[in-house]
């Protein structure tokens, strides 16, 4: 018996199968992976490519950097090279890999060197690995090269070892998704030898730090990293192999990690660490940040750092959430519980930040008023551990990057936004002057302690009204003025009593603290006003969209609201009923830069592109797919606003929300349209019915008169001259023919309308044949009809009226096309699950090649004269027989020199039982 | 050609149809009264005491069905319906309301006269009760003795076959709907079992008709019912 534990998990197997199906369509990616430049990756790749070529594989070099090395260039000979694409950039021409050329050429295998390369502005994707991704998606195999320091997760580690951080990185998942990783390895000594011989090409950046980078210790460390990473990749392969073979003995319970980041320098470090951990545990990971009102205003650089960290998390595959609310511990704990997170990662950020500047001073003071964890991350971790005991709280070590003096970062002095700043300082001076003047008046009366109070009042007033900077100025000024004018010795900054030092300190401290608090409050107020405005905008937009009944209304309100919210123009590409994107620009706006090809790309891939994204980011417009719950409904193209560009996470989130609203409105509209069409078709069906009834009635009445009157005349043959009698008989025949035509037309119309159900009953074919022969008695008067015995046939389930029509039409047809006096035979037989009925005539037969055409009805006047007179009769027969799931055909009459045999079948079922008669 | 100079009431709003039907009937020696509306038709039927009524269903003032029901309140005069409504459901509705036969427009005069003849024959004997012996083709049915012969030979019919035959014979010329026959012969619980009818009618034709595939007396009105045309 198979141990259930050892069976492969069906879900996982399904996943594997789906993966296999996707893999079959995708190209294969092979990565030549090395520790550093100069190990011979390109060389190895080219050598292998030559071997492939000799085996007849269609190999094309998309882009290969030979760096002027002869032996490498020699290998490239004989391999077709794709021409590079020229991109104009600031007066220069940059050469780039031609993605569209490669897609058009469609080789079996393409060589694309330097996976980590960043494309020149103007290329479709920002990164070459995205190009490779598209090539793979198109089913083209790709070989590429990669150095270990360009791997996103190792970039930091390598930077820590070598002191050089590269900005061209490749996300981990791209590397992990590679089908093959081939490690190109060289010992450190060999590499150094090559370097000395000048056989290693160094990029500009590395050349500057050349000697530092290529120290033997570094190279050994890099080699180890590369070897480890390759081993990991092999391990992944082993893992998936084990999964397929159900070797796994222990199913790990599902781990999930949530990383908490704030506007700290180490936010990125936290994200990367979480990613590494998540990879090791093979689990989902989330990154959350708290969008809480703060006492300290955020510096723009800190905001940028946070935005970058969140963007990085998204590219690394995390689910990113911004939590509202004030209580961080509570919010994180709730999130962790709701999403069943097992580990919470917390950084150390603030510990370092505290070492800097006066800002920390005020922070410590403010700390007296605020819960401690806002300021001390360590306490946050403790608080979280206490509030959420079932979760592992992991406190990260400080990042290497944060330990080193941060380069280009410490622009962290909080700048206070607002136009009032210069005026604020003037006001600070004025307040202090006023306080000094007042004090001078009161000096003879008041004690010095109360004089200080006047200055304190001035400082508090300045802090409240004009913020931190003016408050600091006011504090300093007050201290100076108080000391100079009111402290012994007067008119000097000298201080006789040390006690006054405390007074000065308190004055300064209070000024700064209140300034800090007011600035925070003001920031918070401004944020909430902005939030409120955003929310109101969204609400109004949603309301407007919900009342839209036409796509034009959606376009117009989108234009108006996007302009109100971002100050930018926009355009919509809406998916029409013909599955094509049609551009529509709001009235009064025009966007000359619209790129329909890019819009189509965005729609096809369901990914945003253009400004603020990683795809064609140099464009002036952002293209967002309008993803509704059921499918993508179009594309929103929107101008990148000047003040807050879409690269800022907040703006992007807001515009995404707009896009979602538009998408949902479009989807709603689509269904309104579908419903309307259904209604219209219902109405037209009803109309058709009444029309049919009217036509039926109104045609029958005059036809009746016509037939009847002609017949009346013909009943007195003696009263008419022979020529007139002949005319009367012809009139009668034509009137009857017209009637037959009308009946066929009406039958056809009825059969084609959807709601004419068959009235199935168990019928006797003998009876139906009898009725048809009786109905056709006049038409068949000139022929001899031979009917085979039909009594032995079983009952057949059919609509008797319709099958009688089939029989009548076939008999009439036979009578019409055969000479008078000839024999018309009618046979029926049961067998093989069906009943076959045939009408055989001795007429001229059906011309070869027309066997199917004679069953076709006139389609809008076509072929009207091709087979004259056949008309609708046979088409009606075919429609009826098909409705019964039978077949109808014509063949030459068997055993006769000429003539046709029309046959049709009806499926035979099991007739209901009949109680035998008791008597 | 008719057995007696019958009085015919023709209720039809189309003057052309009235004209040729009337010519044809007068040619057969009948007296014809005309009416264009249901109201007029009822008055004529009451005052003229016709032997047969020919009725168009689509009349300007009301549906012909109203007239049939009204008429059946006080007379069993045969009613032949002429209608442009060709659907079987319309035919069944008219027959259920009390009509005897149904002809869809356009119809042949020969057919009309033949049907009228059958209806008039029954009507002529209507007052005197059903005949004791019915003969058609080579078949003789002795109703009191429940005996059927064909060419002088005894024909064995089962009880149900006989009941079915008798039900049709008693309504000579009238189209009897499936439901009516099923209810009468098999009982109310069998009104949906129309396949019984198909089988037993097949037996009857086998036993009584010269060519069961082209019956002359036991006729099928597909989708509606059966008719004895004797």
CSV table of N, CA and C in Angstrom, one decimal, chain B residues 50-188:
chain,number,residue,atom,x,y,z
B,50,UNK,N,-79.7,26.8,-40.8
B,50,UNK,CA,-78.9,26.2,-41.9
B,50,UNK,C,-78.6,24.7,-41.6
B,51,UNK,N,-78.3,24.0,-42.7
B,51,UNK,CA,-77.9,22.6,-42.5
B,51,UNK,C,-76.4,22.4,-42.2
B,52,UNK,N,-75.7,23.5,-42.6
B,52,UNK,CA,-74.3,23.4,-42.3
B,52,UNK,C,-73.8,24.9,-42.3
B,53,UNK,N,-72.7,25.1,-41.4
B,53,UNK,CA,-72.2,26.5,-41.3
B,53,UNK,C,-70.7,26.4,-41.8
B,54,UNK,N,-70.4,27.4,-42.7
B,54,UNK,CA,-69.0,27.5,-43.1
B,54,UNK,C,-68.5,28.8,-42.5
B,55,UNK,N,-67.4,28.7,-41.7
B,55,UNK,CA,-67.0,29.8,-40.8
B,55,UNK,C,-65.6,30.2,-41.0
B,56,UNK,N,-65.3,31.4,-41.2
B,56,UNK,CA,-64.0,31.9,-41.2
B,56,UNK,C,-63.7,32.4,-39.8
B,57,UNK,N,-62.5,32.0,-39.3
B,57,UNK,CA,-62.1,32.4,-37.9
B,57,UNK,C,-61.8,33.9,-37.7
B,58,UNK,N,-61.1,34.5,-38.7
B,58,UNK,CA,-60.7,35.9,-38.6
B,58,UNK,C,-61.8,36.8,-39.1
B,59,UNK,N,-62.7,37.2,-38.2
B,59,UNK,CA,-63.8,38.1,-38.6
B,59,UNK,C,-63.6,39.4,-37.9
B,60,UNK,N,-64.1,40.5,-38.6
B,60,UNK,CA,-63.8,41.8,-38.1
B,60,UNK,C,-64.3,42.1,-36.7
B,61,UNK,N,-65.4,41.6,-36.3
B,61,UNK,CA,-65.9,42.1,-34.9
B,61,UNK,C,-65.5,41.2,-33.8
B,62,UNK,N,-65.3,39.9,-34.1
B,62,UNK,CA,-64.9,39.0,-33.0
B,62,UNK,C,-64.2,37.8,-33.6
B,63,UNK,N,-63.7,37.0,-32.7
B,63,UNK,CA,-63.1,35.7,-33.2
B,63,UNK,C,-64.2,34.7,-33.5
B,64,UNK,N,-64.0,34.0,-34.6
B,64,UNK,CA,-64.9,32.9,-35.0
B,64,UNK,C,-65.2,31.9,-33.9
B,65,UNK,N,-64.2,31.7,-33.0
B,65,UNK,CA,-64.3,30.7,-32.0
B,65,UNK,C,-65.5,31.1,-31.1
B,66,UNK,N,-65.7,32.4,-30.9
B,66,UNK,CA,-66.8,32.9,-30.1
B,66,UNK,C,-68.1,32.4,-30.6
B,67,UNK,N,-68.2,32.5,-32.0
B,67,UNK,CA,-69.4,32.1,-32.6
B,67,UNK,C,-69.7,30.6,-32.5
B,68,UNK,N,-68.6,29.8,-32.6
B,68,UNK,CA,-68.7,28.3,-32.4
B,68,UNK,C,-69.3,28.0,-31.1
B,69,UNK,N,-68.7,28.6,-30.0
B,69,UNK,CA,-69.2,28.3,-28.7
B,69,UNK,C,-70.6,28.7,-28.5
B,70,UNK,N,-70.9,29.9,-29.0
B,70,UNK,CA,-72.3,30.4,-28.9
B,70,UNK,C,-73.3,29.4,-29.6
B,71,UNK,N,-72.9,29.0,-30.8
B,71,UNK,CA,-73.7,28.1,-31.6
B,71,UNK,C,-74.0,26.8,-30.9
B,72,UNK,N,-72.9,26.3,-30.3
B,72,UNK,CA,-73.0,25.0,-29.6
B,72,UNK,C,-73.9,25.0,-28.4
B,73,UNK,N,-74.2,26.2,-28.0
B,73,UNK,CA,-75.2,26.3,-26.9
B,73,UNK,C,-76.6,25.9,-27.3
B,74,UNK,N,-76.9,25.9,-28.5
B,74,UNK,CA,-78.3,25.5,-28.9
B,74,UNK,C,-78.4,24.7,-30.1
B,75,UNK,N,-77.4,24.4,-30.8
B,75,UNK,CA,-77.5,23.6,-32.0
B,75,UNK,C,-76.3,22.7,-32.3
B,76,UNK,N,-76.6,21.5,-32.9
B,76,UNK,CA,-75.5,20.6,-33.3
B,76,UNK,C,-75.2,20.7,-34.8
B,77,UNK,N,-75.6,21.8,-35.4
B,77,UNK,CA,-75.4,22.0,-36.8
B,77,UNK,C,-73.9,21.8,-37.1
B,78,UNK,N,-73.5,21.1,-38.2
B,78,UNK,CA,-72.1,20.9,-38.5
B,78,UNK,C,-71.5,22.3,-38.8
B,79,UNK,N,-70.3,22.5,-38.3
B,79,UNK,CA,-69.5,23.7,-38.6
B,79,UNK,C,-68.2,23.3,-39.2
B,80,UNK,N,-68.0,23.9,-40.4
B,80,UNK,CA,-66.7,23.7,-41.1
B,80,UNK,C,-65.9,25.0,-41.0
B,81,UNK,N,-64.7,24.9,-40.5
B,81,UNK,CA,-64.0,26.1,-40.3
B,81,UNK,C,-63.0,26.3,-41.4
B,82,UNK,N,-63.0,27.6,-41.9
B,82,UNK,CA,-62.0,27.9,-43.0
B,82,UNK,C,-61.1,28.9,-42.3
B,83,UNK,N,-59.8,28.7,-42.3
B,83,UNK,CA,-59.0,29.7,-41.7
B,83,UNK,C,-57.6,29.8,-42.3
B,84,UNK,N,-57.1,31.0,-42.2
B,84,UNK,CA,-55.7,31.3,-42.6
B,84,UNK,C,-54.7,30.8,-41.5
B,85,UNK,N,-55.3,30.5,-40.4
B,85,UNK,CA,-54.4,30.1,-39.3
B,85,UNK,C,-54.1,28.6,-39.5
B,86,UNK,N,-52.9,28.3,-39.9
B,86,UNK,CA,-52.6,26.9,-40.3
B,86,UNK,C,-52.0,26.1,-39.2
B,87,UNK,N,-51.7,26.7,-38.0
B,87,UNK,CA,-51.0,25.9,-37.0
B,87,UNK,C,-51.9,24.9,-36.4
B,88,UNK,N,-51.4,23.8,-36.0
B,88,UNK,CA,-52.2,22.7,-35.5
B,88,UNK,C,-52.9,23.0,-34.2
B,89,UNK,N,-52.2,23.9,-33.4
B,89,UNK,CA,-52.8,24.3,-32.2
B,89,UNK,C,-54.1,25.0,-32.4
B,90,UNK,N,-54.2,25.9,-33.5
B,90,UNK,CA,-55.4,26.6,-33.8
B,90,UNK,C,-56.5,25.6,-34.2
B,91,UNK,N,-56.1,24.6,-35.0
B,91,UNK,CA,-57.1,23.7,-35.5
B,91,UNK,C,-57.7,22.9,-34.3
B,92,UNK,N,-56.8,22.5,-33.4
B,92,UNK,CA,-57.3,21.7,-32.2
B,92,UNK,C,-58.2,22.6,-31.4
B,93,UNK,N,-57.8,23.9,-31.2
B,93,UNK,CA,-58.7,24.7,-30.4
B,93,UNK,C,-60.1,24.9,-31.0
B,94,UNK,N,-60.1,25.0,-32.4
B,94,UNK,CA,-61.4,25.2,-33.0
B,94,UNK,C,-62.2,23.9,-32.9
B,95,UNK,N,-61.5,22.7,-33.1
B,95,UNK,CA,-62.3,21.5,-32.9
B,95,UNK,C,-62.8,21.2,-31.5
B,96,UNK,N,-61.9,21.6,-30.5
B,96,UNK,CA,-62.3,21.4,-29.2
B,96,UNK,C,-63.5,22.3,-28.8
B,97,UNK,N,-63.5,23.5,-29.5
B,97,UNK,CA,-64.7,24.4,-29.2
B,97,UNK,C,-66.0,23.9,-29.8
B,98,UNK,N,-65.8,22.9,-30.7
B,98,UNK,CA,-67.1,22.3,-31.2
B,98,UNK,C,-67.2,22.3,-32.7
B,99,UNK,N,-66.1,22.8,-33.4
B,99,UNK,CA,-66.2,22.7,-34.9
B,99,UNK,C,-66.1,21.2,-35.3
B,100,UNK,N,-66.6,20.9,-36.5
B,100,UNK,CA,-66.5,19.6,-37.0
B,100,UNK,C,-65.3,19.3,-37.9
B,101,UNK,N,-65.0,20.3,-38.7
B,101,UNK,CA,-63.9,20.0,-39.6
B,101,UNK,C,-63.2,21.4,-39.8
B,102,UNK,N,-62.1,21.3,-40.4
B,102,UNK,CA,-61.2,22.4,-40.5
B,102,UNK,C,-60.5,22.4,-41.9
B,103,UNK,N,-60.6,23.5,-42.6
B,103,UNK,CA,-59.8,23.6,-43.9
B,103,UNK,C,-59.0,24.8,-43.8
B,104,UNK,N,-57.7,24.6,-44.1
B,104,UNK,CA,-56.8,25.8,-44.1
B,104,UNK,C,-56.8,26.4,-45.4
B,105,UNK,N,-56.7,27.7,-45.4
B,105,UNK,CA,-56.7,28.5,-46.6
B,105,UNK,C,-55.3,28.4,-47.2
B,106,UNK,N,-55.0,28.4,-48.5
B,106,UNK,CA,-56.0,28.3,-49.5
B,106,UNK,C,-56.5,26.8,-49.7
B,107,UNK,N,-57.7,26.6,-50.0
B,107,UNK,CA,-58.2,25.3,-50.1
B,107,UNK,C,-58.8,25.1,-51.5
B,108,UNK,N,-58.9,23.9,-51.9
B,108,UNK,CA,-59.5,23.6,-53.2
B,108,UNK,C,-61.0,23.4,-53.1
B,109,UNK,N,-61.7,23.9,-54.1
B,109,UNK,CA,-63.2,23.8,-54.0
B,109,UNK,C,-63.6,22.3,-53.9
B,110,UNK,N,-62.9,21.5,-54.6
B,110,UNK,CA,-63.2,20.0,-54.6
B,110,UNK,C,-63.2,19.5,-53.1
B,111,UNK,N,-62.1,19.9,-52.5
B,111,UNK,CA,-61.9,19.4,-51.1
B,111,UNK,C,-63.0,20.0,-50.2
B,112,UNK,N,-63.4,21.2,-50.4
B,112,UNK,CA,-64.4,21.9,-49.6
B,112,UNK,C,-65.8,21.1,-49.8
B,113,UNK,N,-66.1,20.9,-51.0
B,113,UNK,CA,-67.4,20.2,-51.3
B,113,UNK,C,-67.4,18.8,-50.7
B,114,UNK,N,-66.2,18.1,-50.9
B,114,UNK,CA,-66.2,16.7,-50.4
B,114,UNK,C,-66.4,16.7,-48.8
B,115,UNK,N,-65.8,17.6,-48.2
B,115,UNK,CA,-66.0,17.7,-46.7
B,115,UNK,C,-67.4,18.0,-46.3
B,116,UNK,N,-68.0,19.0,-47.1
B,116,UNK,CA,-69.3,19.4,-46.8
B,116,UNK,C,-70.3,18.2,-47.0
B,117,UNK,N,-70.0,17.4,-48.0
B,117,UNK,CA,-70.8,16.3,-48.3
B,117,UNK,C,-70.9,15.3,-47.1
B,118,UNK,N,-69.7,15.0,-46.6
B,118,UNK,CA,-69.6,14.1,-45.5
B,118,UNK,C,-70.4,14.6,-44.3
B,119,UNK,N,-70.2,15.9,-44.0
B,119,UNK,CA,-70.8,16.5,-42.8
B,119,UNK,C,-72.3,16.5,-43.0
B,120,UNK,N,-72.8,16.8,-44.2
B,120,UNK,CA,-74.2,16.9,-44.5
B,120,UNK,C,-74.9,15.5,-44.3
B,121,UNK,N,-74.2,14.5,-44.8
B,121,UNK,CA,-74.7,13.2,-44.7
B,121,UNK,C,-75.0,12.8,-43.2
B,122,UNK,N,-74.0,13.1,-42.4
B,122,UNK,CA,-74.2,12.8,-41.0
B,122,UNK,C,-75.4,13.7,-40.4
B,123,UNK,N,-75.4,15.0,-40.8
B,123,UNK,CA,-76.4,15.8,-40.3
B,123,UNK,C,-77.8,15.4,-40.7
B,124,UNK,N,-77.9,14.9,-41.9
B,124,UNK,CA,-79.2,14.5,-42.5
B,124,UNK,C,-79.8,13.3,-41.6
B,125,UNK,N,-78.9,12.5,-41.1
B,125,UNK,CA,-79.3,11.4,-40.3
B,125,UNK,C,-79.3,11.7,-38.8
B,126,UNK,N,-78.8,12.8,-38.5
B,126,UNK,CA,-78.5,13.2,-37.1
B,126,UNK,C,-79.8,13.0,-36.3
B,127,UNK,N,-80.9,13.4,-36.7
B,127,UNK,CA,-82.1,13.4,-36.0
B,127,UNK,C,-82.6,12.0,-35.7
B,128,UNK,N,-82.3,11.1,-36.7
B,128,UNK,CA,-82.8,9.7,-36.6
B,128,UNK,C,-81.9,8.8,-35.8
B,129,UNK,N,-80.9,9.4,-35.2
B,129,UNK,CA,-79.9,8.5,-34.4
B,129,UNK,C,-78.9,7.9,-35.3
B,130,UNK,N,-78.0,7.2,-34.7
B,130,UNK,CA,-76.9,6.6,-35.5
B,130,UNK,C,-77.5,5.4,-36.3
B,131,UNK,N,-76.9,5.2,-37.5
B,131,UNK,CA,-77.4,4.0,-38.3
B,131,UNK,C,-76.9,2.7,-37.6
B,132,UNK,N,-77.6,1.7,-37.8
B,132,UNK,CA,-77.2,0.4,-37.2
B,132,UNK,C,-76.1,-0.2,-37.9
B,133,UNK,N,-76.0,0.0,-39.2
B,133,UNK,CA,-74.9,-0.6,-40.0
B,133,UNK,C,-74.2,0.5,-40.8
B,134,UNK,N,-72.9,0.5,-40.7
B,134,UNK,CA,-72.1,1.4,-41.4
B,134,UNK,C,-71.3,0.6,-42.5
B,135,UNK,N,-71.3,1.1,-43.7
B,135,UNK,CA,-70.5,0.4,-44.7
B,135,UNK,C,-69.6,1.4,-45.4
B,136,UNK,N,-68.3,1.0,-45.5
B,136,UNK,CA,-67.4,1.8,-46.3
B,136,UNK,C,-66.5,0.8,-47.1
B,137,UNK,N,-66.3,1.1,-48.3
B,137,UNK,CA,-65.5,0.2,-49.2
B,137,UNK,C,-66.0,-1.2,-49.1
B,138,UNK,N,-65.2,-2.2,-48.8
B,138,UNK,CA,-65.6,-3.5,-48.7
B,138,UNK,C,-66.0,-3.9,-47.3
B,139,UNK,N,-66.1,-2.9,-46.4
B,139,UNK,CA,-66.2,-3.2,-45.0
B,139,UNK,C,-67.7,-2.9,-44.6
B,140,UNK,N,-68.2,-3.8,-43.7
B,140,UNK,CA,-69.5,-3.5,-43.1
B,140,UNK,C,-69.4,-3.6,-41.6
B,141,UNK,N,-69.9,-2.6,-40.9
B,141,UNK,CA,-69.8,-2.7,-39.5
B,141,UNK,C,-71.2,-2.7,-39.0
B,142,UNK,N,-71.5,-3.8,-38.3
B,142,UNK,CA,-72.9,-3.9,-37.7
B,142,UNK,C,-72.7,-3.5,-36.2
B,143,UNK,N,-73.2,-2.3,-36.0
B,143,UNK,CA,-72.9,-1.7,-34.6
B,143,UNK,C,-73.6,-2.4,-33.5
B,144,UNK,N,-75.0,-2.7,-33.6
B,144,UNK,CA,-75.6,-3.4,-32.5
B,144,UNK,C,-75.0,-4.8,-32.3
B,145,UNK,N,-74.6,-5.4,-33.3
B,145,UNK,CA,-74.1,-6.8,-33.1
B,145,UNK,C,-72.6,-6.8,-32.9
B,146,UNK,N,-72.0,-5.6,-33.0
B,146,UNK,CA,-70.5,-5.5,-32.9
B,146,UNK,C,-69.8,-6.5,-33.8
B,147,UNK,N,-70.2,-6.5,-35.0
B,147,UNK,CA,-69.6,-7.4,-36.0
B,147,UNK,C,-69.1,-6.6,-37.1
B,148,UNK,N,-67.8,-7.0,-37.5
B,148,UNK,CA,-67.2,-6.3,-38.6
B,148,UNK,C,-66.9,-7.4,-39.7
B,149,UNK,N,-67.3,-7.1,-40.9
B,149,UNK,CA,-66.9,-8.0,-42.0
B,149,UNK,C,-66.2,-7.2,-43.1
B,150,UNK,N,-65.4,-7.9,-43.8
B,150,UNK,CA,-64.7,-7.3,-45.0
B,150,UNK,C,-64.8,-8.3,-46.1
B,151,UNK,N,-65.4,-7.9,-47.2
B,151,UNK,CA,-65.7,-8.8,-48.3
B,151,UNK,C,-66.4,-10.0,-47.8
B,152,UNK,N,-67.3,-9.7,-46.9
B,152,UNK,CA,-68.1,-10.8,-46.4
B,152,UNK,C,-67.5,-11.7,-45.4
B,153,UNK,N,-66.2,-11.5,-45.2
B,153,UNK,CA,-65.4,-12.3,-44.2
B,153,UNK,C,-65.4,-11.6,-42.9
B,154,UNK,N,-65.5,-12.4,-41.8
B,154,UNK,CA,-65.5,-11.9,-40.5
B,154,UNK,C,-64.0,-11.3,-40.2
B,155,UNK,N,-64.0,-10.1,-39.7
B,155,UNK,CA,-62.7,-9.5,-39.3
B,155,UNK,C,-62.7,-9.5,-37.8
B,156,UNK,N,-61.6,-10.0,-37.2
B,156,UNK,CA,-61.5,-10.0,-35.7
B,156,UNK,C,-60.9,-8.7,-35.3
B,157,UNK,N,-61.6,-8.0,-34.4
B,157,UNK,CA,-61.1,-6.8,-33.8
B,157,UNK,C,-61.0,-7.0,-32.3
B,158,UNK,N,-59.9,-6.4,-31.7
B,158,UNK,CA,-59.9,-6.5,-30.3
B,158,UNK,C,-60.9,-5.5,-29.7
B,159,UNK,N,-61.0,-5.5,-28.4
B,159,UNK,CA,-62.0,-4.7,-27.8
B,159,UNK,C,-61.7,-3.2,-28.0
B,160,UNK,N,-60.4,-2.9,-27.9
B,160,UNK,CA,-60.0,-1.5,-28.0
B,160,UNK,C,-60.1,-1.1,-29.5
B,161,UNK,N,-59.7,-2.0,-30.4
B,161,UNK,CA,-59.8,-1.6,-31.8
B,161,UNK,C,-61.2,-1.3,-32.2
B,162,UNK,N,-62.1,-2.1,-31.6
B,162,UNK,CA,-63.5,-1.9,-31.9
B,162,UNK,C,-64.0,-0.6,-31.4
B,163,UNK,N,-63.6,-0.3,-30.1
B,163,UNK,CA,-64.1,1.0,-29.5
B,163,UNK,C,-63.6,2.2,-30.3
B,164,UNK,N,-62.3,2.1,-30.8
B,164,UNK,CA,-61.7,3.1,-31.5
B,164,UNK,C,-62.4,3.3,-32.9
B,165,UNK,N,-62.7,2.2,-33.5
B,165,UNK,CA,-63.5,2.3,-34.8
B,165,UNK,C,-64.8,2.9,-34.6
B,166,UNK,N,-65.5,2.5,-33.5
B,166,UNK,CA,-66.9,3.0,-33.3
B,166,UNK,C,-66.8,4.5,-32.9
B,167,UNK,N,-65.8,4.9,-32.2
B,167,UNK,CA,-65.7,6.3,-31.9
B,167,UNK,C,-65.6,7.2,-33.1
B,168,UNK,N,-64.8,6.7,-34.1
B,168,UNK,CA,-64.6,7.4,-35.3
B,168,UNK,C,-65.9,7.4,-36.2
B,169,UNK,N,-66.5,6.2,-36.3
B,169,UNK,CA,-67.7,6.0,-37.1
B,169,UNK,C,-68.8,6.9,-36.6
B,170,UNK,N,-68.9,7.1,-35.3
B,170,UNK,CA,-70.1,7.8,-34.8
B,170,UNK,C,-69.9,9.3,-35.1
B,171,UNK,N,-68.7,9.7,-35.5
B,171,UNK,CA,-68.6,11.2,-35.8
B,171,UNK,C,-68.1,11.3,-37.3
B,172,UNK,N,-68.9,10.7,-38.1
B,172,UNK,CA,-68.6,10.7,-39.5
B,172,UNK,C,-68.2,12.1,-40.0
B,173,UNK,N,-67.1,12.2,-40.7
B,173,UNK,CA,-66.7,13.5,-41.2
B,173,UNK,C,-66.0,14.5,-40.3
B,174,UNK,N,-66.2,14.2,-39.0
B,174,UNK,CA,-65.6,15.1,-38.0
B,174,UNK,C,-64.2,14.7,-37.7
B,175,UNK,N,-63.4,15.7,-37.6
B,175,UNK,CA,-62.0,15.4,-37.1
B,175,UNK,C,-62.0,15.2,-35.6
B,176,UNK,N,-61.7,14.1,-35.1
B,176,UNK,CA,-61.7,13.8,-33.7
B,176,UNK,C,-60.2,14.0,-33.2
B,177,UNK,N,-60.0,14.8,-32.2
B,177,UNK,CA,-58.7,15.1,-31.8
B,177,UNK,C,-58.1,13.9,-31.0
B,178,UNK,N,-56.8,13.9,-31.0
B,178,UNK,CA,-56.1,12.8,-30.2
B,178,UNK,C,-56.6,12.6,-28.8
B,179,UNK,N,-56.7,13.8,-28.1
B,179,UNK,CA,-57.1,13.7,-26.7
B,179,UNK,C,-58.5,13.2,-26.6
B,180,UNK,N,-59.4,13.6,-27.5
B,180,UNK,CA,-60.8,13.2,-27.4
B,180,UNK,C,-60.8,11.6,-27.6
B,181,UNK,N,-60.1,11.1,-28.6
B,181,UNK,CA,-60.1,9.7,-28.8
B,181,UNK,C,-59.5,8.9,-27.7
B,182,UNK,N,-58.4,9.4,-27.1
B,182,UNK,CA,-57.7,8.7,-26.1
B,182,UNK,C,-58.6,8.7,-24.8
B,183,UNK,N,-59.3,9.8,-24.6
B,183,UNK,CA,-60.2,9.9,-23.4
B,183,UNK,C,-61.3,8.9,-23.6
B,184,UNK,N,-61.8,8.9,-24.8
B,184,UNK,CA,-63.0,8.0,-25.0
B,184,UNK,C,-62.7,6.6,-25.0
B,185,UNK,N,-61.6,6.2,-25.6
B,185,UNK,CA,-61.3,4.8,-25.8
B,185,UNK,C,-60.5,4.2,-24.6
B,186,UNK,N,-59.5,5.0,-24.2
B,186,UNK,CA,-58.6,4.4,-23.1
B,186,UNK,C,-58.9,5.0,-21.7
B,187,UNK,N,-59.6,6.1,-21.7
B,187,UNK,CA,-59.9,6.7,-20.4
B,187,UNK,C,-59.0,7.9,-20.1
B,188,UNK,N,-59.5,8.7,-19.2
B,188,UNK,CA,-58.9,10.0,-18.9
B,188,UNK,C,-57.4,9.9,-18.6
